[in-house]
Amino acid sequence: MTQQGRAASSPGDGAAHTTTTVEHGPFCLARCTCGWRGPARRARSLARADAAGHTHD
């Protein structure tokens, strides 16, 4: 399992959300420090988009 260096945080919501993308076999998924996990994706760009959507919710 490889962890990617891309992270995003949302400073305006009071609680810091830091997301990363993690590769697991042929899939990539987004994870957040709050415990949220995105769906497994084959495209890294989709996992990054999931992470971005989570931090903007």
A tleap script that builds the chain and sets N, CA, C and O, in Angstrom:
source leaprc.protein.ff14SB
mol = sequence {
  NMET THR GLN GLN GLY ARG ALA ALA SER SER
  PRO GLY ASP GLY ALA ALA HIE THR THR THR
  THR VAL GLU HIE GLY PRO PHE CYS LEU ALA
  ARG CYS THR CYS GLY TRP ARG GLY PRO ALA
  ARG ARG ALA ARG SER LEU ALA ARG ALA ASP
  ALA ALA GLY HIE THR HIE CASP
}
set mol.1.N position { 0.847 -1.166 0.000 }
set mol.1.CA position { 0.000 0.000 0.000 }
set mol.1.C position { 0.896 1.234 0.000 }
set mol.1.O position { 1.798 1.344 0.831 }
set mol.2.N position { 0.658 2.158 -0.920 }
set mol.2.CA position { 1.456 3.365 -1.042 }
set mol.2.C position { 0.604 4.570 -0.717 }
set mol.2.O position { -0.530 4.678 -1.184 }
set mol.3.N position { 1.133 5.467 0.071 }
set mol.3.CA position { 0.414 6.685 0.417 }
set mol.3.C position { 0.972 7.825 -0.408 }
set mol.3.O position { 2.187 8.013 -0.473 }
set mol.4.N position { 0.094 8.585 -1.036 }
set mol.4.CA position { 0.493 9.701 -1.877 }
set mol.4.C position { 0.670 10.959 -1.038 }
set mol.4.O position { 0.044 11.098 0.012 }
set mol.5.N position { 1.509 11.864 -1.488 }
set mol.5.CA position { 1.831 13.061 -0.741 }
set mol.5.C position { 0.838 14.197 -0.876 }
set mol.5.O position { 1.026 15.242 -0.254 }
set mol.6.N position { -0.188 14.036 -1.647 }
set mol.6.CA position { -1.143 15.130 -1.838 }
set mol.6.C position { -2.085 15.209 -0.644 }
set mol.6.O position { -2.668 14.207 -0.229 }
set mol.7.N position { -2.223 16.385 -0.113 }
set mol.7.CA position { -3.126 16.584 1.020 }
set mol.7.C position { -3.879 17.887 0.831 }
set mol.7.O position { -3.383 18.827 0.210 }
set mol.8.N position { -5.073 17.925 1.370 }
set mol.8.CA position { -5.876 19.139 1.323 }
set mol.8.C position { -6.502 19.331 2.689 }
set mol.8.O position { -6.866 18.366 3.360 }
set mol.9.N position { -6.624 20.568 3.089 }
set mol.9.CA position { -7.286 20.839 4.350 }
set mol.9.C position { -8.249 21.986 4.165 }
set mol.9.O position { -8.084 22.810 3.265 }
set mol.10.N position { -9.235 22.038 4.997 }
set mol.10.CA position { -10.242 23.077 4.945 }
set mol.10.C position { -10.149 23.906 6.216 }
set mol.10.O position { -10.668 23.496 7.254 }
set mol.11.N position { -9.491 25.075 6.157 }
set mol.11.CA position { -9.254 25.845 7.370 }
set mol.11.C position { -10.483 26.531 7.930 }
set mol.11.O position { -10.468 26.926 9.096 }
set mol.12.N position { -11.547 26.693 7.156 }
set mol.12.CA position { -12.680 27.471 7.606 }
set mol.12.C position { -13.693 26.730 8.453 }
set mol.12.O position { -14.592 27.367 9.002 }
set mol.13.N position { -13.595 25.407 8.587 }
set mol.13.CA position { -14.653 24.687 9.283 }
set mol.13.C position { -14.371 24.436 10.760 }
set mol.13.O position { -15.183 23.794 11.427 }
set mol.14.N position { -13.277 24.907 11.285 }
set mol.14.CA position { -12.985 24.739 12.700 }
set mol.14.C position { -12.246 23.454 13.011 }
set mol.14.O position { -11.277 23.472 13.770 }
set mol.15.N position { -12.675 22.349 12.450 }
set mol.15.CA position { -11.995 21.067 12.640 }
set mol.15.C position { -11.150 20.786 11.406 }
set mol.15.O position { -11.655 20.810 10.284 }
set mol.16.N position { -9.888 20.526 11.610 }
set mol.16.CA position { -8.987 20.302 10.479 }
set mol.16.C position { -9.279 18.965 9.816 }
set mol.16.O position { -9.317 17.926 10.475 }
set mol.17.N position { -9.478 19.003 8.536 }
set mol.17.CA position { -9.638 17.796 7.734 }
set mol.17.C position { -8.427 17.730 6.813 }
set mol.17.O position { -8.224 18.608 5.974 }
set mol.18.N position { -7.638 16.699 6.976 }
set mol.18.CA position { -6.486 16.505 6.114 }
set mol.18.C position { -6.697 15.208 5.357 }
set mol.18.O position { -6.822 14.139 5.956 }
set mol.19.N position { -6.737 15.308 4.031 }
set mol.19.CA position { -6.993 14.136 3.214 }
set mol.19.C position { -5.720 13.680 2.521 }
set mol.19.O position { -4.832 14.479 2.224 }
set mol.20.N position { -5.651 12.383 2.271 }
set mol.20.CA position { -4.574 11.777 1.507 }
set mol.20.C position { -5.188 10.743 0.582 }
set mol.20.O position { -6.321 10.309 0.788 }
set mol.21.N position { -4.442 10.353 -0.431 }
set mol.21.CA position { -4.864 9.242 -1.268 }
set mol.21.C position { -3.964 8.056 -0.975 }
set mol.21.O position { -2.759 8.210 -0.780 }
set mol.22.N position { -4.550 6.885 -0.945 }
set mol.22.CA position { -3.839 5.656 -0.616 }
set mol.22.C position { -4.083 4.647 -1.729 }
set mol.22.O position { -5.221 4.438 -2.149 }
set mol.23.N position { -3.017 4.028 -2.201 }
set mol.23.CA position { -3.149 2.997 -3.220 }
set mol.23.C position { -3.188 1.633 -2.553 }
set mol.23.O position { -2.400 1.334 -1.656 }
set mol.24.N position { -4.122 0.817 -3.010 }
set mol.24.CA position { -4.254 -0.542 -2.504 }
set mol.24.C position { -4.470 -1.441 -3.724 }
set mol.24.O position { -5.581 -1.549 -4.242 }
set mol.25.N position { -3.402 -2.075 -4.164 }
set mol.25.CA position { -3.475 -2.863 -5.391 }
set mol.25.C position { -3.756 -1.941 -6.569 }
set mol.25.O position { -3.117 -0.897 -6.695 }
set mol.26.N position { -4.699 -2.303 -7.432 }
set mol.26.CA position { -5.000 -1.457 -8.588 }
set mol.26.C position { -5.931 -0.286 -8.261 }
set mol.26.O position { -6.295 0.486 -9.148 }
set mol.27.N position { -6.310 -0.159 -7.000 }
set mol.27.CA position { -7.263 0.874 -6.607 }
set mol.27.C position { -6.600 1.978 -5.804 }
set mol.27.O position { -5.556 1.779 -5.183 }
set mol.28.N position { -7.226 3.139 -5.829 }
set mol.28.CA position { -6.775 4.301 -5.064 }
set mol.28.C position { -8.013 4.831 -4.344 }
set mol.28.O position { -9.101 4.880 -4.918 }
set mol.29.N position { -7.840 5.226 -3.092 }
set mol.29.CA position { -8.961 5.802 -2.363 }
set mol.29.C position { -8.486 6.962 -1.514 }
set mol.29.O position { -7.311 7.062 -1.161 }
set mol.30.N position { -9.417 7.826 -1.198 }
set mol.30.CA position { -9.124 9.002 -0.382 }
set mol.30.C position { -9.478 8.693 1.062 }
set mol.30.O position { -10.466 8.013 1.341 }
set mol.31.N position { -8.666 9.197 1.972 }
set mol.31.CA position { -8.920 9.069 3.417 }
set mol.31.C position { -8.743 10.420 4.071 }
set mol.31.O position { -8.000 11.271 3.580 }
set mol.32.N position { -9.430 10.611 5.182 }
set mol.32.CA position { -9.353 11.871 5.917 }
set mol.32.C position { -9.030 11.582 7.376 }
set mol.32.O position { -9.320 10.500 7.888 }
set mol.33.N position { -8.427 12.560 8.035 }
set mol.33.CA position { -8.093 12.413 9.451 }
set mol.33.C position { -9.338 12.304 10.329 }
set mol.33.O position { -9.240 11.848 11.469 }
set mol.34.N position { -10.507 12.710 9.828 }
set mol.34.CA position { -11.747 12.608 10.603 }
set mol.34.C position { -12.324 11.199 10.573 }
set mol.34.O position { -13.286 10.915 11.286 }
set mol.35.N position { -11.748 10.301 9.753 }
set mol.35.CA position { -12.228 8.934 9.667 }
set mol.35.C position { -12.973 8.629 8.375 }
set mol.35.O position { -13.269 7.468 8.094 }
set mol.36.N position { -13.274 9.636 7.600 }
set mol.36.CA position { -13.977 9.457 6.334 }
set mol.36.C position { -13.096 8.712 5.345 }
set mol.36.O position { -11.883 8.917 5.303 }
set mol.37.N position { -13.714 7.846 4.550 }
set mol.37.CA position { -13.023 7.141 3.467 }
set mol.37.C position { -13.872 7.219 2.219 }
set mol.37.O position { -15.079 6.982 2.264 }
set mol.38.N position { -13.249 7.547 1.112 }
set mol.38.CA position { -13.948 7.576 -0.164 }
set mol.38.C position { -13.988 6.193 -0.790 }
set mol.38.O position { -13.329 5.272 -0.307 }
set mol.39.N position { -14.755 6.042 -1.860 }
set mol.39.CA position { -14.825 4.753 -2.537 }
set mol.39.C position { -13.509 4.436 -3.253 }
set mol.39.O position { -12.757 5.339 -3.618 }
set mol.40.N position { -13.248 3.158 -3.444 }
set mol.40.CA position { -12.052 2.735 -4.177 }
set mol.40.C position { -12.238 3.091 -5.649 }
set mol.40.O position { -13.281 2.815 -6.242 }
set mol.41.N position { -11.226 3.696 -6.217 }
set mol.41.CA position { -11.266 4.135 -7.616 }
set mol.41.C position { -10.067 3.573 -8.356 }
set mol.41.O position { -9.014 3.360 -7.755 }
set mol.42.N position { -10.208 3.333 -9.629 }
set mol.42.CA position { -9.064 2.922 -10.437 }
set mol.42.C position { -8.260 4.144 -10.879 }
set mol.42.O position { -7.058 4.032 -11.117 }
set mol.43.N position { -8.888 5.283 -10.989 }
set mol.43.CA position { -8.213 6.514 -11.425 }
set mol.43.C position { -7.853 7.360 -10.207 }
set mol.43.O position { -8.717 7.687 -9.395 }
set mol.44.N position { -6.581 7.709 -10.085 }
set mol.44.CA position { -6.132 8.562 -8.975 }
set mol.44.C position { -6.836 9.909 -9.000 }
set mol.44.O position { -7.154 10.468 -7.950 }
set mol.45.N position { -7.080 10.428 -10.199 }
set mol.45.CA position { -7.731 11.738 -10.308 }
set mol.45.C position { -9.126 11.722 -9.675 }
set mol.45.O position { -9.546 12.716 -9.082 }
set mol.46.N position { -9.840 10.611 -9.795 }
set mol.46.CA position { -11.167 10.519 -9.180 }
set mol.46.C position { -11.064 10.452 -7.658 }
set mol.46.O position { -11.888 11.036 -6.955 }
set mol.47.N position { -10.066 9.749 -7.151 }
set mol.47.CA position { -9.871 9.692 -5.700 }
set mol.47.C position { -9.512 11.075 -5.163 }
set mol.47.O position { -9.984 11.463 -4.094 }
set mol.48.N position { -8.684 11.822 -5.893 }
set mol.48.CA position { -8.346 13.191 -5.475 }
set mol.48.C position { -9.578 14.085 -5.518 }
set mol.48.O position { -9.747 14.949 -4.658 }
set mol.49.N position { -10.439 13.886 -6.511 }
set mol.49.CA position { -11.675 14.675 -6.598 }
set mol.49.C position { -12.601 14.342 -5.420 }
set mol.49.O position { -13.245 15.235 -4.868 }
set mol.50.N position { -12.669 13.068 -5.038 }
set mol.50.CA position { -13.458 12.684 -3.853 }
set mol.50.C position { -12.938 13.412 -2.615 }
set mol.50.O position { -13.719 13.927 -1.816 }
set mol.51.N position { -11.618 13.448 -2.463 }
set mol.51.CA position { -10.998 14.121 -1.303 }
set mol.51.C position { -11.313 15.611 -1.318 }
set mol.51.O position { -11.647 16.190 -0.284 }
set mol.52.N position { -11.208 16.224 -2.479 }
set mol.52.CA position { -11.508 17.650 -2.587 }
set mol.52.C position { -12.967 17.934 -2.254 }
set mol.52.O position { -13.277 18.927 -1.597 }
set mol.53.N position { -13.853 17.067 -2.704 }
set mol.53.CA position { -15.277 17.228 -2.395 }
set mol.53.C position { -15.559 17.080 -0.910 }
set mol.53.O position { -16.421 17.769 -0.364 }
set mol.54.N position { -14.841 16.190 -0.263 }
set mol.54.CA position { -15.029 15.997 1.185 }
set mol.54.C position { -14.601 17.228 1.969 }
set mol.54.O position { -15.289 17.635 2.905 }
set mol.55.N position { -13.481 17.822 1.601 }
set mol.55.CA position { -12.966 18.962 2.360 }
set mol.55.C position { -13.788 20.225 2.095 }
set mol.55.O position { -13.700 21.185 2.860 }
set mol.56.N position { -14.586 20.239 1.023 }
set mol.56.CA position { -15.408 21.407 0.737 }
set mol.56.C position { -16.841 21.241 1.205 }
set mol.56.O position { -17.639 22.169 1.069 }
set mol.57.N position { -17.190 20.080 1.754 }
set mol.57.CA position { -18.558 19.851 2.271 }
set mol.57.C position { -18.793 20.575 3.564 }
set mol.57.O position { -19.882 20.490 4.131 }
savepdb mol mol.pdb
quit
